[in-house]
Amino acid sequence: MEKVVGSPREWIDRNESAKTMLARVLTARPLLLLPPLHRVPLRVGNVVELVGTSPSAKTHILIQAAVSCVLPKEWNGVHYGGLDRLVMFIDLDCRFDILRLSKMLKHRINGESNGSLKKIDQEHMDFDLWNNDTKKSPTYDEELYSLCMRRFLFIRCYDSFQFLATLKTLHYRIRKEQELHGISVHILMIDRNLGKLDTSNSRSMSSTSLQLPYREYMPSVWQMILSFEPMTMIARSIFQNGCSHHRVLWINLLSKRPVSSWSHELREDLVCSLGSFLISNMMPIKST
Amino acid sequence: MEVGLDIKFFQRERRKKEEGGVLIHQLYIVLHVTTARGERGKCEMAPLKYLEQEYPILDSNFQNFCATHGIFSEEDLLLHDLHVLVAFAEQQSTSERLKQGITQVLSIIDGQHQPWLNGMELLEDAQLNKHVLSTGCEGIDLLLQGGLRMGQLTELVGASSSGKTQVCLLATSNVAKKHMGGVVYLDTGNSFSPQRVIDFIRQNSDPAIDQAKHRILQKVMNRILCHSVFDIFTMFDVLHQLELNLRSQIQKGDCQVQLLIVDSMSSLVTPILGGGGSQGHALMTSAGFLLKKLAHEHNLVVLVTNHTVGGEGGISKPALGESWKSIPHVRLRLSHDQGSSIYNVSVFKHPSMASGKAARFTIYD
């Protein structure tokens, strides 16, 4: 849109305000994942960890990312801009509220179908969960909503043995879900709050000036080419990161879980076996 | 705690002995004792020998093969790397059968965790089962948009005599009377008062003839079970017993347990915290997770009280520290105006509400 500039004044005058420009850019090139994840290297084989104290919206970010992931790119002529994949969520905290996910999904579907630009100020919206959205638009797409809800796979683990059992049978489960839905899993989310850390481990996390005892994991983006590959990718990224605190985190994940009847040796066994489980999966890839 | 010691002892014994044969039997005894007290009620970690009865593919050949890798029970299988095991199995002569055994083992492990659910199933469960129970106190109900939610662990934080026990007793009477559900009250400080509960029940009821009233009162009081617990291990015992009862669906009379109150959690946990070890924190988190598990699996409202300690700048903060902070779903702060019967309640933490919202309510004598 070239315009012959008549006078210097026209050249200096602004074309549009920042708000309109943002609106234009976000519709023309929508973000795949909402802030703050849009700057994060979230691709196959990367483990992203969200760290923060208790009331700092970590689960909220996970839920937002899950909603963006399960929505399809386009449905019935309306553009949703989602990634159209499955999400698996492991809840070690046992505090996940499905109603939040449901409301956020409905909100997003309503927003897109109404054509309004909800993306800009989605995180500033005040969700009042007990009021139905019916006054806004009762005709949101039921079919799409139930399809998306079914793409969200959830499990909660009450102790470390259950978590270990889940991890061991994970790629079998992924394959099964892929056959069932026809699409692959994109993100694996693990939601946990770490309790008080051992002093030996907190040294490795002393880089942050604030006391941040709570951590959350979000490993991500798997390509289901080989059944061994996903695990391998995770392991590789953990050990390639160089900094040992990721490994320490896995250890903390397991040793701080409160199975009250654990002896020290059992805990060590668990840690070593998980570590070796992760490492040994690199073998098939190396041979090819 | 003695459970941990038992396993340690036998593990040491196992390393001393060469043969696994006799020790498998001993290990089995220990593990069975632990599962009666232990948390993983569903998955009993039996030795492989006992799995043979159910799954004939795990025959003695398989067990010997596993024994050469130091695997004697299900727990060992869970800890061991199965891909390495498969690699070793390929070198054996009976590799096909061994691999089938390993596949069988994988499917056993698959049954040891909770089932995977999708969003729609979760939503249906939440809408059908997880109702809201009103506490009987309008202020709190208004604040919590209906009342206490099933499947959530609610914590009442407050200084001494700020009304925590009163709210607990009020909730007890309301659930027993209006919702006709059973109540399990774990009392740590002898603060449960049946007379007060009767007062609450009588407050809101219509005047009726004494005869019927007496019978109704008896029925309502029969739904309330009060246990005196003075240390955390007794609490674990009571909770495990409750879990077993709920799981085998022993209904006491005509009611199903809907409310579980622990008054107060802090007096059980504070004696074991500190001392430099992490066992206290582990026990506390363990108790928290057990309560949440009971709440979710059996659709209970769990109400827990906590007291306050001094924090920075003289502002009081809840006791039990950072580890406990993230365990309850909902945290409410209670306070009491001196000399009056007006109480203030404010939201400390809630999954779907901003913190800081407050309300007032009155409890009449």
CSV table of C-alpha atoms in Angstrom, one decimal, chain A residues 95-277:
chain,number,residue,atom,x,y,z
A,95,ARG,CA,-5.5,-30.1,42.9
A,96,PHE,CA,-6.5,-29.8,39.3
A,97,ASP,CA,-9.9,-28.2,38.7
A,98,ILE,CA,-11.6,-29.4,35.5
A,99,LEU,CA,-14.1,-26.6,35.7
A,100,ARG,CA,-11.4,-24.0,35.1
A,101,LEU,CA,-10.3,-25.8,31.9
A,102,SER,CA,-13.9,-26.1,30.8
A,103,LYS,CA,-14.7,-22.5,31.3
A,104,MET,CA,-11.5,-21.4,29.6
A,105,LEU,CA,-12.3,-23.6,26.6
A,106,LYS,CA,-15.8,-22.3,26.3
A,107,HIS,CA,-14.5,-18.8,26.6
A,108,ARG,CA,-12.1,-19.3,23.8
A,109,ILE,CA,-14.6,-20.9,21.6
A,110,ASN,CA,-17.1,-18.2,22.2
A,111,GLY,CA,-14.5,-15.5,21.6
A,112,GLU,CA,-13.5,-16.9,18.3
A,113,SER,CA,-16.9,-17.5,17.0
A,114,ASN,CA,-18.0,-14.1,18.0
A,115,GLY,CA,-15.0,-12.7,16.1
A,116,SER,CA,-13.9,-10.5,19.0
A,117,LEU,CA,-10.2,-10.3,19.8
A,118,LYS,CA,-10.1,-12.1,23.0
A,119,LYS,CA,-6.5,-13.1,22.6
A,120,ILE,CA,-5.1,-9.8,23.6
A,121,ASP,CA,-6.7,-9.5,27.0
A,122,GLN,CA,-7.5,-13.1,27.8
A,123,GLU,CA,-5.3,-13.2,30.8
A,124,HIS,CA,-6.8,-10.1,32.2
A,125,MET,CA,-10.3,-11.4,32.0
A,126,ASP,CA,-11.9,-12.0,35.3
A,127,PHE,CA,-13.5,-15.4,35.2
A,128,ASP,CA,-16.5,-15.8,37.2
A,129,LEU,CA,-16.9,-19.5,37.1
A,130,TRP,CA,-20.3,-19.8,38.6
A,131,ASN,CA,-22.1,-17.7,36.2
A,132,ASN,CA,-22.9,-19.4,33.0
A,133,ASP,CA,-21.8,-18.0,29.7
A,134,THR,CA,-25.3,-18.3,28.4
A,135,LYS,CA,-25.9,-14.7,28.5
A,136,LYS,CA,-23.1,-14.1,26.0
A,137,SER,CA,-23.9,-16.6,23.3
A,138,PRO,CA,-25.8,-19.8,23.9
A,139,THR,CA,-24.9,-21.2,20.6
A,140,TYR,CA,-21.3,-22.1,21.1
A,141,ASP,CA,-20.3,-25.2,19.3
A,142,GLU,CA,-21.2,-28.2,21.5
A,143,GLU,CA,-19.6,-30.7,19.3
A,144,LEU,CA,-16.4,-28.8,19.1
A,145,TYR,CA,-16.4,-28.4,22.9
A,146,SER,CA,-16.9,-32.1,23.6
A,147,LEU,CA,-14.3,-33.0,20.9
A,148,CYS,CA,-11.7,-30.7,22.5
A,149,MET,CA,-12.5,-31.9,26.0
A,150,ARG,CA,-12.0,-35.4,24.9
A,151,ARG,CA,-8.6,-34.5,23.6
A,152,PHE,CA,-7.4,-33.6,27.1
A,153,LEU,CA,-6.0,-36.7,28.9
A,154,PHE,CA,-5.6,-36.6,32.6
A,155,ILE,CA,-4.3,-38.8,35.3
A,156,ARG,CA,-3.5,-38.1,39.0
A,157,CYS,CA,-0.8,-39.9,40.9
A,158,TYR,CA,-1.1,-40.1,44.7
A,159,ASP,CA,2.4,-41.5,45.3
A,160,SER,CA,5.6,-42.1,43.6
A,161,PHE,CA,5.0,-45.7,42.7
A,162,GLN,CA,1.9,-44.7,40.8
A,163,PHE,CA,3.9,-42.0,39.1
A,164,LEU,CA,6.6,-44.5,38.2
A,165,ALA,CA,4.0,-46.9,36.9
A,166,THR,CA,2.5,-44.2,34.8
A,167,LEU,CA,5.8,-43.2,33.3
A,168,LYS,CA,6.7,-46.8,32.5
A,169,THR,CA,3.5,-47.4,30.6
A,170,LEU,CA,3.4,-44.0,29.1
A,171,HIS,CA,4.5,-44.7,25.5
A,172,TYR,CA,2.2,-47.7,25.3
A,173,ARG,CA,-0.6,-45.3,26.4
A,174,ILE,CA,0.4,-42.7,23.9
A,175,ARG,CA,0.4,-45.2,21.0
A,176,LYS,CA,-3.1,-46.3,22.1
A,177,GLU,CA,-4.5,-42.8,22.3
A,178,GLN,CA,-3.0,-42.0,19.0
A,179,GLU,CA,-4.8,-44.9,17.4
A,180,LEU,CA,-8.0,-43.9,19.1
A,181,HIS,CA,-8.0,-40.3,18.1
A,182,GLY,CA,-6.0,-40.3,15.0
A,183,ILE,CA,-3.8,-37.4,16.1
A,184,SER,CA,-0.6,-37.5,18.2
A,185,VAL,CA,0.2,-36.1,21.6
A,186,HIS,CA,1.8,-32.8,21.5
A,187,ILE,CA,2.5,-31.8,25.1
A,188,LEU,CA,3.0,-33.7,28.3
A,189,MET,CA,2.4,-31.6,31.4
A,190,ILE,CA,3.4,-32.5,34.9
A,191,ASP,CA,1.9,-30.4,37.6
A,192,ARG,CA,3.6,-30.7,41.0
A,193,ASN,CA,4.5,-28.5,43.9
A,194,LEU,CA,7.7,-29.4,45.5
A,195,GLY,CA,7.8,-29.3,49.2
A,196,LYS,CA,10.6,-28.0,51.3
A,197,LEU,CA,13.9,-28.9,49.7
A,198,ASP,CA,16.8,-30.6,51.2
A,199,THR,CA,19.7,-28.2,51.8
A,200,SER,CA,21.9,-30.4,49.6
A,201,ASN,CA,19.7,-29.8,46.6
A,202,SER,CA,18.8,-26.2,47.2
A,203,ARG,CA,22.4,-25.3,46.6
A,204,SER,CA,22.0,-26.0,42.9
A,205,MET,CA,19.0,-23.7,42.7
A,206,SER,CA,20.5,-20.9,44.6
A,207,SER,CA,21.0,-18.9,41.4
A,208,THR,CA,17.7,-17.2,42.0
A,209,SER,CA,17.8,-14.5,44.6
A,210,LEU,CA,14.3,-15.2,45.9
A,211,GLN,CA,13.4,-18.3,47.7
A,212,LEU,CA,11.6,-20.3,45.1
A,213,PRO,CA,10.8,-23.7,46.5
A,214,TYR,CA,8.0,-24.6,44.1
A,215,ARG,CA,8.6,-25.9,40.7
A,216,GLU,CA,6.6,-27.3,37.9
A,217,TYR,CA,7.6,-29.2,34.9
A,218,MET,CA,6.3,-29.0,31.4
A,219,PRO,CA,8.2,-31.3,29.1
A,220,SER,CA,6.8,-30.9,25.6
A,221,VAL,CA,6.2,-31.7,22.0
A,222,TRP,CA,6.7,-35.3,21.0
A,223,GLN,CA,6.8,-36.7,17.6
A,224,MET,CA,5.5,-40.3,17.5
A,225,ILE,CA,8.0,-41.7,15.1
A,226,LEU,CA,9.6,-44.4,17.1
A,227,SER,CA,8.2,-45.5,20.4
A,228,PHE,CA,11.5,-45.1,22.1
A,229,GLU,CA,12.2,-41.7,20.7
A,230,PRO,CA,10.1,-39.5,23.0
A,231,MET,CA,11.7,-40.8,26.1
A,232,THR,CA,15.1,-40.4,24.4
A,233,MET,CA,14.4,-36.9,23.6
A,234,ILE,CA,13.6,-36.0,27.1
A,235,ALA,CA,16.6,-37.7,28.4
A,236,ARG,CA,18.8,-36.0,25.9
A,237,SER,CA,17.6,-32.6,26.7
A,238,ILE,CA,18.0,-33.2,30.4
A,239,PHE,CA,21.5,-34.4,30.2
A,240,GLN,CA,22.5,-32.0,27.5
A,241,ASN,CA,21.4,-29.0,29.5
A,242,GLY,CA,24.6,-29.5,31.4
A,243,CYS,CA,23.2,-28.0,34.5
A,244,SER,CA,22.4,-30.8,36.9
A,245,HIS,CA,19.5,-29.2,38.5
A,246,HIS,CA,17.1,-30.8,36.0
A,247,ARG,CA,18.3,-34.1,37.1
A,248,VAL,CA,18.2,-33.0,40.7
A,249,LEU,CA,14.6,-32.0,40.0
A,250,TRP,CA,13.7,-35.5,38.9
A,251,ILE,CA,15.3,-36.7,42.0
A,252,ASN,CA,13.4,-34.3,44.1
A,253,LEU,CA,10.3,-35.2,42.3
A,254,LEU,CA,10.7,-38.8,43.5
A,255,SER,CA,12.4,-38.5,46.8
A,256,LYS,CA,10.2,-35.8,48.2
A,257,ARG,CA,7.0,-37.6,47.5
A,258,PRO,CA,5.5,-38.7,50.7
A,259,VAL,CA,5.4,-42.4,50.6
A,260,SER,CA,5.8,-42.7,54.3
A,261,SER,CA,7.0,-46.3,54.4
A,262,TRP,CA,10.2,-45.7,52.4
A,263,SER,CA,13.6,-46.5,53.5
A,264,HIS,CA,16.6,-44.7,52.2
A,265,GLU,CA,17.8,-47.5,50.1
A,266,LEU,CA,14.5,-47.9,48.4
A,267,ARG,CA,14.5,-44.2,47.5
A,268,GLU,CA,17.9,-44.5,46.0
A,269,ASP,CA,16.9,-47.5,44.0
A,270,LEU,CA,14.0,-45.6,42.6
A,271,VAL,CA,16.1,-42.7,41.6
A,272,CYS,CA,18.8,-44.8,40.0
A,273,SER,CA,16.3,-46.9,38.1
A,274,LEU,CA,14.5,-43.9,36.7
A,275,GLY,CA,17.8,-42.4,35.8
A,276,SER,CA,19.0,-45.5,34.0
A,277,PHE,CA,15.6,-45.9,32.5
